[in-house]
Tab-separated table of C-alpha atoms in Angstrom:
chain	number	residue	atom	x	y	z
L	157	UNK	CA	121.580	151.205	93.843
L	158	UNK	CA	117.882	149.567	93.992
L	159	UNK	CA	115.969	149.832	96.811
L	160	UNK	CA	115.158	146.347	96.832
L	161	UNK	CA	117.483	143.319	94.913
L	162	UNK	CA	116.111	139.551	94.903
L	163	UNK	CA	118.267	136.808	93.028
L	164	UNK	CA	117.774	132.982	92.739
L	165	UNK	CA	115.341	132.959	95.581
L	166	UNK	CA	113.656	129.960	96.805
L	167	UNK	CA	111.325	128.296	99.823
L	168	UNK	CA	109.693	125.617	99.793
L	169	UNK	CA	107.235	123.979	103.142
L	170	UNK	CA	107.675	120.578	102.932
L	171	UNK	CA	106.257	119.450	99.371
L	172	UNK	CA	105.241	123.136	98.286
L	173	UNK	CA	107.207	125.437	96.557
L	174	UNK	CA	106.258	128.040	97.390
L	175	UNK	CA	109.088	130.157	95.556
L	176	UNK	CA	110.735	128.381	92.630
L	177	UNK	CA	114.336	130.491	92.003
L	178	UNK	CA	112.814	133.863	91.151
L	179	UNK	CA	114.460	137.274	91.126
L	180	UNK	CA	113.643	140.966	90.261
L	181	UNK	CA	114.614	143.970	91.476
L	182	UNK	CA	112.640	147.975	92.772
L	183	UNK	CA	113.833	151.743	91.933
L	184	UNK	CA	113.993	153.569	95.068
L	185	UNK	CA	111.654	155.476	94.861
L	186	UNK	CA	109.260	152.846	92.582
L	187	UNK	CA	106.290	151.944	93.804
L	188	UNK	CA	106.301	148.101	92.448
L	189	UNK	CA	103.588	145.419	92.049
L	190	UNK	CA	103.814	141.936	93.020
L	191	UNK	CA	101.251	140.071	91.658
L	192	UNK	CA	99.307	136.500	91.180
L	193	UNK	CA	96.608	134.586	91.900
L	194	UNK	CA	96.024	132.916	95.328
L	195	UNK	CA	98.769	131.150	96.599
L	196	UNK	CA	101.210	132.458	94.530
L	197	UNK	CA	104.342	132.908	96.283
L	198	UNK	CA	103.531	136.668	97.543
L	199	UNK	CA	103.433	135.858	101.136
L	200	UNK	CA	106.109	134.159	101.224
L	201	UNK	CA	107.974	137.137	99.001
L	202	UNK	CA	106.982	140.047	101.105
L	203	UNK	CA	107.625	138.037	104.937
L	204	UNK	CA	111.507	137.342	102.732
L	205	UNK	CA	111.795	141.104	102.492
L	206	UNK	CA	110.646	141.728	106.239
L	207	UNK	CA	112.777	139.588	107.348
L	208	UNK	CA	110.721	137.276	109.161
L	209	UNK	CA	111.771	133.564	106.815
L	210	UNK	CA	115.024	132.863	106.078
L	211	UNK	CA	115.455	132.100	102.108
L	212	UNK	CA	116.132	128.761	101.130
L	213	UNK	CA	118.538	129.646	98.414
L	214	UNK	CA	119.547	132.866	97.113
L	215	UNK	CA	119.933	136.024	98.103
L	216	UNK	CA	117.330	139.508	98.830
L	217	UNK	CA	119.152	142.951	99.848
L	218	UNK	CA	116.700	145.564	101.283
L	219	UNK	CA	118.288	148.878	101.156
L	220	UNK	CA	121.811	146.634	100.257
L	221	UNK	CA	121.388	145.204	103.876
L	222	UNK	CA	120.351	141.949	103.313
L	223	UNK	CA	118.331	140.291	105.096
L	224	UNK	CA	119.082	138.011	106.203
L	225	UNK	CA	123.352	138.809	107.594
L	226	UNK	CA	122.052	142.050	108.207
L	227	UNK	CA	118.783	141.697	109.468
L	228	UNK	CA	118.716	143.733	112.240
L	229	UNK	CA	118.919	146.392	110.164
L	230	UNK	CA	116.798	145.820	107.257
L	231	UNK	CA	114.015	145.538	110.001
L	232	UNK	CA	115.226	149.242	110.827
L	233	UNK	CA	114.818	150.760	107.002
L	234	UNK	CA	110.753	148.530	106.847
L	235	UNK	CA	107.317	149.087	107.605
L	236	UNK	CA	104.672	146.344	106.305
L	237	UNK	CA	102.174	145.955	106.793
L	238	UNK	CA	100.152	142.549	106.022
L	239	UNK	CA	97.395	141.078	104.302
L	240	UNK	CA	95.362	140.403	107.648
L	241	UNK	CA	95.021	143.504	110.264
L	242	UNK	CA	98.290	143.607	112.409
L	243	UNK	CA	96.378	145.798	114.790
L	244	UNK	CA	95.507	144.591	118.740
L	245	UNK	CA	92.317	144.901	118.438
L	246	UNK	CA	91.724	145.059	122.300
L	247	UNK	CA	93.878	148.095	122.608
L	248	UNK	CA	92.855	151.306	122.215
L	249	UNK	CA	93.716	153.809	118.649
L	250	UNK	CA	96.843	155.382	120.139
L	251	UNK	CA	97.740	152.955	122.370
L	252	UNK	CA	98.686	150.697	118.916
L	253	UNK	CA	100.394	153.354	117.636
L	254	UNK	CA	102.382	153.795	120.505
L	255	UNK	CA	103.167	150.432	120.981
L	256	UNK	CA	104.752	150.411	117.690
L	257	UNK	CA	106.703	152.946	117.962
L	258	UNK	CA	108.174	151.573	120.874
L	259	UNK	CA	109.148	148.090	118.884
L	260	UNK	CA	111.712	150.542	116.420
L	261	UNK	CA	113.103	152.112	119.416
L	262	UNK	CA	111.322	155.990	119.222
L	263	UNK	CA	107.371	157.777	120.387
L	264	UNK	CA	104.812	159.362	118.217
L	265	UNK	CA	105.875	162.651	118.798
L	266	UNK	CA	109.111	161.637	117.007
L	267	UNK	CA	107.956	160.341	113.384
L	268	UNK	CA	104.633	161.803	113.754
L	269	UNK	CA	106.036	164.297	110.213
L	270	UNK	CA	105.342	160.916	108.663
L	271	UNK	CA	102.127	160.200	109.251
L	272	UNK	CA	100.392	163.362	110.209
L	273	UNK	CA	98.610	163.182	107.275
L	274	UNK	CA	97.089	159.787	107.620
L	275	UNK	CA	96.643	159.734	111.517
L	276	UNK	CA	95.429	162.993	111.272
L	277	UNK	CA	91.531	161.182	109.636
L	278	UNK	CA	91.348	159.082	112.525
L	279	UNK	CA	93.261	161.057	115.963
L	280	UNK	CA	89.965	161.629	116.568
L	281	UNK	CA	89.181	158.278	117.443
L	282	UNK	CA	92.249	158.039	119.202
L	283	UNK	CA	90.256	156.539	122.858
L	284	UNK	CA	88.281	153.473	120.560
L	285	UNK	CA	89.536	149.736	121.150
L	286	UNK	CA	90.932	148.805	117.524
L	287	UNK	CA	88.069	146.180	116.845
L	288	UNK	CA	85.767	148.575	117.157
L	289	UNK	CA	87.066	150.341	113.959
L	290	UNK	CA	85.296	150.483	110.579
L	291	UNK	CA	88.026	148.543	107.959
L	292	UNK	CA	88.858	152.374	105.955
L	293	UNK	CA	89.644	153.232	109.550
L	294	UNK	CA	91.815	150.569	110.698
L	295	UNK	CA	93.040	151.017	107.227
L	296	UNK	CA	94.699	153.789	107.712
L	297	UNK	CA	96.012	152.908	111.571
L	298	UNK	CA	97.877	149.842	110.358
L	299	UNK	CA	99.315	152.529	107.258
L	300	UNK	CA	100.865	154.763	110.553
L	301	UNK	CA	102.205	152.062	112.569
L	302	UNK	CA	103.623	150.943	109.675
L	303	UNK	CA	105.011	154.135	109.153
L	304	UNK	CA	105.133	156.122	112.554
L	305	UNK	CA	109.458	154.766	112.350
L	306	UNK	CA	109.696	156.445	108.682
L	307	UNK	CA	111.073	153.563	106.741
L	308	UNK	CA	112.627	153.564	103.093
L	309	UNK	CA	110.774	150.777	102.716
L	310	UNK	CA	107.284	149.755	102.700
L	311	UNK	CA	105.618	146.430	102.263
L	312	UNK	CA	101.872	146.161	101.630
L	313	UNK	CA	100.381	142.511	101.356
L	314	UNK	CA	97.275	143.248	99.979
L	315	UNK	CA	96.124	146.715	102.267
L	316	UNK	CA	92.964	146.938	101.209
L	317	UNK	CA	90.801	143.487	101.413
L	318	UNK	CA	87.817	143.892	102.611
L	319	UNK	CA	87.494	147.618	102.759
L	320	UNK	CA	84.961	149.593	100.128
L	321	UNK	CA	86.053	151.058	96.697
L	322	UNK	CA	86.202	155.290	98.295
L	323	UNK	CA	88.412	153.719	100.726
L	324	UNK	CA	89.969	152.495	98.701
L	325	UNK	CA	90.722	155.279	96.398
L	326	UNK	CA	91.942	157.154	99.338
L	327	UNK	CA	94.904	154.838	100.909
L	328	UNK	CA	96.241	154.444	97.182
L	329	UNK	CA	96.018	158.524	96.925
L	330	UNK	CA	97.966	159.018	100.707
L	331	UNK	CA	100.602	155.670	99.089
L	332	UNK	CA	101.474	158.553	96.212
L	333	UNK	CA	101.988	160.752	98.470
L	334	UNK	CA	104.453	158.502	100.074
L	335	UNK	CA	105.757	158.259	96.965
L	336	UNK	CA	106.938	161.905	96.859
L	337	UNK	CA	109.016	161.591	100.366
L	338	UNK	CA	111.082	159.398	98.596
L	339	UNK	CA	110.123	156.414	100.089
L	340	UNK	CA	109.920	152.780	98.198
L	341	UNK	CA	106.819	151.232	98.242
L	342	UNK	CA	106.068	148.088	97.380
L	343	UNK	CA	102.532	146.121	97.703
L	344	UNK	CA	100.202	143.996	96.283
L	345	UNK	CA	96.709	143.603	94.755
L	346	UNK	CA	93.911	142.332	93.340
L	347	UNK	CA	91.955	145.042	92.535
L	348	UNK	CA	93.802	146.002	88.139
L	349	UNK	CA	92.435	149.406	89.553
L	350	UNK	CA	95.040	148.990	92.540
L	351	UNK	CA	97.259	147.124	89.503
L	352	UNK	CA	97.648	149.710	87.547
L	353	UNK	CA	98.019	152.228	89.936
L	354	UNK	CA	102.217	151.245	89.916
L	355	UNK	CA	104.445	151.808	87.754
L	356	UNK	CA	106.505	148.357	87.606
L	357	UNK	CA	104.781	145.041	88.284
L	358	UNK	CA	106.207	141.462	88.407
L	359	UNK	CA	103.682	139.031	88.010
L	360	UNK	CA	104.285	134.890	90.807
L	361	UNK	CA	102.555	132.707	90.048
L	362	UNK	CA	102.400	129.258	91.152
L	363	UNK	CA	106.102	130.413	93.377
L	364	UNK	CA	107.774	130.769	90.064
L	365	UNK	CA	108.638	135.087	87.778
L	366	UNK	CA	106.328	135.211	84.512
L	367	UNK	CA	107.085	138.280	83.438
L	368	UNK	CA	107.842	141.535	84.709
L	369	UNK	CA	107.243	145.176	83.252
L	370	UNK	CA	104.515	147.891	83.396
L	371	UNK	CA	101.131	146.929	84.276
L	372	UNK	CA	98.967	147.480	81.066
L	373	UNK	CA	102.245	145.293	79.048
L	374	UNK	CA	102.314	142.809	82.287
L	375	UNK	CA	98.081	142.859	82.432
L	376	UNK	CA	97.549	143.047	78.580
L	377	UNK	CA	100.037	139.971	78.506
L	378	UNK	CA	98.290	136.950	80.959
L	379	UNK	CA	95.372	138.974	80.192
L	380	UNK	CA	93.186	135.250	80.274
L	381	UNK	CA	94.775	135.058	84.391
L	382	UNK	CA	94.584	138.778	85.523
L	383	UNK	CA	90.726	140.218	82.913
L	384	UNK	CA	88.342	136.833	82.602
L	385	UNK	CA	85.808	137.143	80.387
L	386	UNK	CA	82.532	138.099	82.086
L	387	UNK	CA	79.576	135.773	82.544
L	388	UNK	CA	76.724	136.047	79.946
L	389	UNK	CA	74.029	137.482	83.355
L	390	UNK	CA	71.104	137.351	80.524
L	391	UNK	CA	71.520	133.994	79.867
L	392	UNK	CA	72.334	132.852	83.909
L	393	UNK	CA	69.216	134.527	84.384
L	394	UNK	CA	66.663	131.958	86.965
L	395	UNK	CA	63.836	130.396	85.634
L	396	UNK	CA	62.550	129.996	88.673
L	397	UNK	CA	62.418	134.255	89.615
L	398	UNK	CA	59.040	135.693	89.877
L	399	UNK	CA	57.214	137.471	91.629
L	400	UNK	CA	57.912	135.508	95.520
L	401	UNK	CA	59.504	137.676	97.923
L	402	UNK	CA	61.589	135.711	100.231
L	403	UNK	CA	63.079	138.352	101.616
L	404	UNK	CA	60.986	141.620	102.794
L	405	UNK	CA	61.010	143.990	104.396
L	406	UNK	CA	59.203	147.319	106.516
L	407	UNK	CA	60.983	150.577	108.075
L	408	UNK	CA	63.609	148.074	110.015
L	409	UNK	CA	66.026	150.356	112.507
L	410	UNK	CA	68.817	149.647	114.629
L	411	UNK	CA	69.789	151.850	117.183
L	412	UNK	CA	72.542	151.124	119.702
L	413	UNK	CA	72.427	154.093	122.050
L	414	UNK	CA	71.152	157.593	119.911
L	415	UNK	CA	74.018	155.995	116.611
L	416	UNK	CA	71.364	154.325	113.933
L	417	UNK	CA	72.969	151.437	112.403
L	418	UNK	CA	70.238	150.814	110.749
L	419	UNK	CA	67.965	153.767	109.940
L	420	UNK	CA	64.536	152.464	109.048
L	421	UNK	CA	65.122	150.591	105.336
L	422	UNK	CA	62.023	148.812	103.206
L	423	UNK	CA	62.726	146.308	101.113
L	424	UNK	CA	62.081	143.405	99.056
L	425	UNK	CA	63.752	139.995	97.460
L	426	UNK	CA	61.698	137.874	95.108
L	427	UNK	CA	62.829	134.051	94.652
L	428	UNK	CA	65.936	132.658	92.516
L	429	UNK	CA	67.626	136.966	92.773
L	430	UNK	CA	70.664	137.856	92.784
L	431	UNK	CA	70.334	140.940	95.529
L	432	UNK	CA	73.245	142.621	96.048
L	433	UNK	CA	73.791	144.943	99.384
L	434	UNK	CA	76.328	147.655	98.620
L	435	UNK	CA	78.028	150.272	100.808
L	436	UNK	CA	80.681	151.657	102.498
L	437	UNK	CA	82.575	150.224	105.543
L	438	UNK	CA	80.358	151.445	108.406
L	439	UNK	CA	76.749	152.061	106.597
L	440	UNK	CA	74.810	149.638	108.389
L	441	UNK	CA	75.734	146.962	105.373
L	442	UNK	CA	76.304	143.876	107.973
L	443	UNK	CA	74.001	145.913	110.675
L	444	UNK	CA	71.444	145.149	108.266
L	445	UNK	CA	72.678	141.136	107.750
L	446	UNK	CA	72.450	140.236	111.462
L	447	UNK	CA	69.007	140.954	112.015
L	448	UNK	CA	67.217	139.317	108.685
L	449	UNK	CA	69.698	135.957	109.332
L	450	UNK	CA	68.379	135.946	113.100
L	451	UNK	CA	70.977	137.122	114.952
L	452	UNK	CA	70.046	139.962	116.359
L	453	UNK	CA	67.043	142.161	116.692
L	454	UNK	CA	65.499	145.026	115.257
L	455	UNK	CA	64.938	147.757	117.573
L	456	UNK	CA	61.388	148.597	114.804
L	457	UNK	CA	59.782	147.832	112.384
L	458	UNK	CA	59.289	144.398	110.841
L	459	UNK	CA	60.367	142.075	108.476
L	460	UNK	CA	59.826	138.529	107.147
L	461	UNK	CA	63.593	135.294	106.161
L	462	UNK	CA	61.353	132.316	103.586
L	463	UNK	CA	57.833	133.188	105.493
L	464	UNK	CA	59.527	133.871	108.637
L	465	UNK	CA	59.309	136.386	110.995
L	466	UNK	CA	63.093	138.231	112.619
L	467	UNK	CA	61.285	139.059	115.822
L	468	UNK	CA	59.621	135.918	116.824
L	469	UNK	CA	61.165	132.483	114.880
L	470	UNK	CA	64.887	133.269	114.616
L	471	UNK	CA	66.157	130.205	114.631
L	472	UNK	CA	63.392	127.855	112.148
L	473	UNK	CA	64.776	131.450	109.864
L	474	UNK	CA	68.262	129.482	110.873
L	475	UNK	CA	67.148	126.006	109.607
L	476	UNK	CA	66.265	127.739	105.731
L	477	UNK	CA	69.603	129.591	104.424
L	478	UNK	CA	72.394	129.367	104.264
L	479	UNK	CA	75.786	132.272	105.399
L	480	UNK	CA	78.572	132.734	104.493
L	481	UNK	CA	81.014	135.388	106.581
L	482	UNK	CA	83.371	138.283	105.166
L	483	UNK	CA	85.840	135.973	107.728
L	484	UNK	CA	86.097	132.172	106.624
L	485	UNK	CA	83.648	130.228	108.529
L	486	UNK	CA	84.961	126.891	108.401
L	487	UNK	CA	86.867	124.392	110.692
L	488	UNK	CA	90.925	124.124	108.871
L	489	UNK	CA	91.073	121.604	111.263
L	490	UNK	CA	89.078	119.589	110.249
L	491	UNK	CA	89.542	117.948	106.479
L	492	UNK	CA	87.235	118.792	103.263
L	493	UNK	CA	84.995	116.309	103.390
L	494	UNK	CA	84.829	116.621	107.514
L	495	UNK	CA	84.224	119.989	107.370
L	496	UNK	CA	80.409	119.174	105.038
L	497	UNK	CA	79.427	116.262	106.850
L	498	UNK	CA	80.103	118.378	110.049
L	499	UNK	CA	77.672	121.173	108.272
L	500	UNK	CA	75.423	119.429	107.232
L	501	UNK	CA	74.397	117.558	110.304
L	502	UNK	CA	73.658	120.612	112.155
L	503	UNK	CA	71.637	121.449	108.948
L	504	UNK	CA	69.840	117.885	109.940
L	505	UNK	CA	70.463	116.430	106.569
L	506	UNK	CA	70.512	112.308	106.880
L	507	UNK	CA	73.170	110.599	106.680
L	508	UNK	CA	72.697	108.273	103.080
L	509	UNK	CA	71.378	112.202	101.720
L	510	UNK	CA	74.896	113.409	102.875
L	511	UNK	CA	77.107	109.842	101.848
L	512	UNK	CA	75.603	111.248	98.018
L	513	UNK	CA	75.484	114.787	97.841
L	514	UNK	CA	78.998	115.194	98.795
L	515	UNK	CA	80.319	113.312	96.264
L	516	UNK	CA	78.087	114.231	93.998
L	517	UNK	CA	80.113	118.112	95.359
L	518	UNK	CA	83.686	116.810	95.310
L	519	UNK	CA	83.515	115.893	91.678
L	520	UNK	CA	81.960	119.692	90.556
L	521	UNK	CA	84.121	121.380	92.614
L	522	UNK	CA	86.560	119.063	91.196
L	523	UNK	CA	88.080	117.957	95.711
L	524	UNK	CA	87.890	114.497	95.340
L	525	UNK	CA	91.621	114.620	95.240
L	526	UNK	CA	91.998	116.223	97.950
L	527	UNK	CA	89.149	115.209	100.668
L	528	UNK	CA	90.813	114.149	103.347
L	529	UNK	CA	93.054	117.215	102.683
L	530	UNK	CA	93.377	119.276	106.190
L	531	UNK	CA	91.253	122.683	105.241
L	532	UNK	CA	93.689	125.076	106.330
L	533	UNK	CA	96.349	123.975	103.219
L	534	UNK	CA	94.466	125.356	100.320
L	535	UNK	CA	94.371	128.084	99.171
L	536	UNK	CA	91.939	131.239	100.011
L	537	UNK	CA	90.169	130.586	96.143
L	538	UNK	CA	89.314	127.364	96.678
L	539	UNK	CA	88.372	127.459	100.814
L	540	UNK	CA	85.854	129.798	99.505
L	541	UNK	CA	85.227	127.620	96.868
L	542	UNK	CA	84.058	125.264	99.703
L	543	UNK	CA	82.656	127.628	101.715
L	544	UNK	CA	79.855	128.794	99.902
L	545	UNK	CA	78.686	124.961	98.928
L	546	UNK	CA	78.331	123.980	102.404
L	547	UNK	CA	76.465	126.701	103.405
L	548	UNK	CA	74.224	125.765	100.429
L	549	UNK	CA	74.182	122.009	100.932
L	550	UNK	CA	70.681	121.882	102.390
L	551	UNK	CA	69.446	124.418	100.039
L	552	UNK	CA	68.615	126.760	101.543
L	553	UNK	CA	65.720	129.867	100.491
L	554	UNK	CA	67.770	132.248	100.705
L	555	UNK	CA	71.868	132.077	101.066
L	556	UNK	CA	73.385	135.248	102.779
L	557	UNK	CA	76.991	135.692	100.727
L	558	UNK	CA	78.830	138.652	103.818
L	559	UNK	CA	81.998	139.727	100.994
L	560	UNK	CA	82.903	135.715	99.241
L	561	UNK	CA	85.211	137.239	97.040
L	562	UNK	CA	87.964	139.683	99.135
L	563	UNK	CA	91.183	139.238	98.296
L	564	UNK	CA	90.912	136.583	95.512
L	565	UNK	CA	92.315	137.288	92.215
L	566	UNK	CA	89.871	137.593	89.331
L	567	UNK	CA	89.963	133.952	87.337
L	568	UNK	CA	89.220	132.423	90.844
L	569	UNK	CA	86.302	134.889	91.403
L	570	UNK	CA	84.504	134.082	88.163
L	571	UNK	CA	84.417	130.759	89.138
L	572	UNK	CA	83.268	131.803	92.248
L	573	UNK	CA	80.159	133.540	90.771
L	574	UNK	CA	79.445	130.754	88.546
L	575	UNK	CA	78.770	128.709	91.650
L	576	UNK	CA	76.633	131.539	92.749
L	577	UNK	CA	74.860	131.848	89.402
L	578	UNK	CA	74.361	127.465	89.186
L	579	UNK	CA	71.574	128.063	92.445
L	580	UNK	CA	69.563	131.353	91.602
L	581	UNK	CA	69.328	128.299	88.800
L	582	UNK	CA	67.995	126.076	91.302
L	583	UNK	CA	65.762	128.695	92.641
L	584	UNK	CA	67.831	129.422	95.980
L	585	UNK	CA	67.691	133.771	96.135
L	586	UNK	CA	71.557	134.952	96.202
L	587	UNK	CA	71.942	138.030	99.227
L	588	UNK	CA	75.635	139.198	98.494
L	589	UNK	CA	77.168	142.258	100.131
L	590	UNK	CA	80.593	142.980	97.931
L	591	UNK	CA	83.656	145.794	97.287
L	592	UNK	CA	84.632	144.409	94.316
L	593	UNK	CA	81.842	146.749	91.994
L	594	UNK	CA	82.050	144.586	88.204
L	595	UNK	CA	80.532	142.035	90.390
L	596	UNK	CA	77.470	143.907	91.357
L	597	UNK	CA	77.140	144.306	87.928
L	598	UNK	CA	76.676	140.575	87.824
L	599	UNK	CA	73.408	141.103	90.296
L	600	UNK	CA	70.416	142.061	89.732
L	601	UNK	CA	68.973	144.185	91.747
L	602	UNK	CA	70.752	146.378	93.821
L	603	UNK	CA	70.356	148.511	96.544
L	604	UNK	CA	73.170	150.472	98.256
L	605	UNK	CA	73.394	152.157	101.524
L	606	UNK	CA	74.219	155.589	103.130
L	607	UNK	CA	74.368	156.494	106.636
L	608	UNK	CA	72.300	153.605	107.793
L	609	UNK	CA	69.947	154.132	104.476
L	610	UNK	CA	69.224	152.729	101.169
L	611	UNK	CA	70.020	155.630	99.024
L	612	UNK	CA	69.321	153.559	95.157
L	613	UNK	CA	67.828	150.489	94.787
L	614	UNK	CA	67.260	148.993	91.268
L	615	UNK	CA	69.112	147.801	88.042
L	616	UNK	CA	73.198	148.855	87.651
L	617	UNK	CA	71.154	149.542	84.425
L	618	UNK	CA	67.838	151.659	85.502
L	619	UNK	CA	71.371	153.532	88.510
L	620	UNK	CA	73.580	153.700	86.263
L	621	UNK	CA	71.006	156.041	84.028
L	622	UNK	CA	69.275	157.364	86.842
L	623	UNK	CA	72.303	158.956	88.594
L	624	UNK	CA	74.332	159.138	84.700
L	625	UNK	CA	77.369	157.496	86.030
L	626	UNK	CA	79.381	155.301	83.899
L	627	UNK	CA	79.575	151.860	85.603
L	628	UNK	CA	78.823	150.741	89.046
L	629	UNK	CA	81.844	151.780	90.249
L	630	UNK	CA	81.097	155.360	88.872
L	631	UNK	CA	77.711	155.427	91.014
L	632	UNK	CA	78.638	153.683	93.968
L	633	UNK	CA	81.486	156.657	94.575
L	634	UNK	CA	78.859	158.874	93.397
L	635	UNK	CA	76.353	158.519	96.967
L	636	UNK	CA	79.136	157.079	98.743
L	637	UNK	CA	80.753	160.294	98.640
L	638	UNK	CA	77.372	162.315	99.803
L	639	UNK	CA	77.796	160.863	103.633
L	640	UNK	CA	77.616	162.735	106.269
L	641	UNK	CA	78.197	160.531	109.650
L	642	UNK	CA	81.622	158.828	109.471
L	643	UNK	CA	81.627	155.193	108.888
L	644	UNK	CA	82.342	154.766	112.133
């Protein structure tokens, strides 16, 4: 008997056909991938298999139990880690774990053997609130909560989005140990190295299964979607890039009590440059970015952005920069055009200029037909392209992008980077953090933070040569594994 059987399942939301006659099966103890672009229907499929949604047509069974008629039996046998962390941010690590154990009628003590290998890595933080953990630690806690009742099937909906490459590798090492215990694992992921960790994958696109097979076979058959051609960096270098520094930082420090989140960093960024700001979760990247954007004050050191002092002129800085956070920053209850107008007004643009540039932007993004669509109904990739376009609508000197492509499929990420290169050609400096190491290759220069300090700074080719590594993924892993302080 298979662990999962899906037969002719369909599901719609109004006029949107999320799943259209989907059928596939997963063997017991198999590591199975459910992959596809944004809006393909993956999350809907996960929720049906976990008995959180009802299919309109067709049947689905987990461990032999029907997800509709035998909902209680299914829920006792599955663990589910949704795409957005399912933790309660104001509860401690231990309180979260106890809560989930109680939901399944068990205790942490009874289920401890099921989570020992994972939970032991964060147990010393048991009294810390989940909201104060780094991405990697939240991921381990969420996985522990999903496993505490010893499920036979584990569903993971993009579990490593927003997590650095080293933590991602650690998670998949943990998952393979779970397979050895006979647990069936079904995971979705936009990362191709994680896709290749699966034994088989189903490619879901616009609600339909387009292929089921080994990762290599599916990735090769649909290479145009999963492995689009890279961007030729030499052809897109900005004509504006020169010696003028738009960002200058000298001996910058940010301390929280005795802990130095940012510990004496110095660097500069030129006009029109695409500058990659990399580091593992907890290395200090976001803290440094908050100081540069006027959201936080440094403990010591100096810095300027667009010629304005980060200590005394943060309000001026905010007028001359764009910012896109890793947590989507548009208003979901407003339409596409309403969001554009709102942010343009905040940046002080005049009505006629807003009207002309809005029409131009909608045409460029091919959003004209969707100008009156609520943002919440857009696919993630569309939202992020819109958020980036809004962040540079007023032609800022610098745009700060904090993990802008987290959880986005390869083809959409490539389109996003074409927008980045277009901005750089116009002389806008792009300051970007990312956990995709192929994107690091697209940057003009890169810094890599470890333990609050900049451990490496240079072009991708310079860093690969300096550390004798074949690609940026290996460079990053080599440096990140030298960290001595906890990622928290």
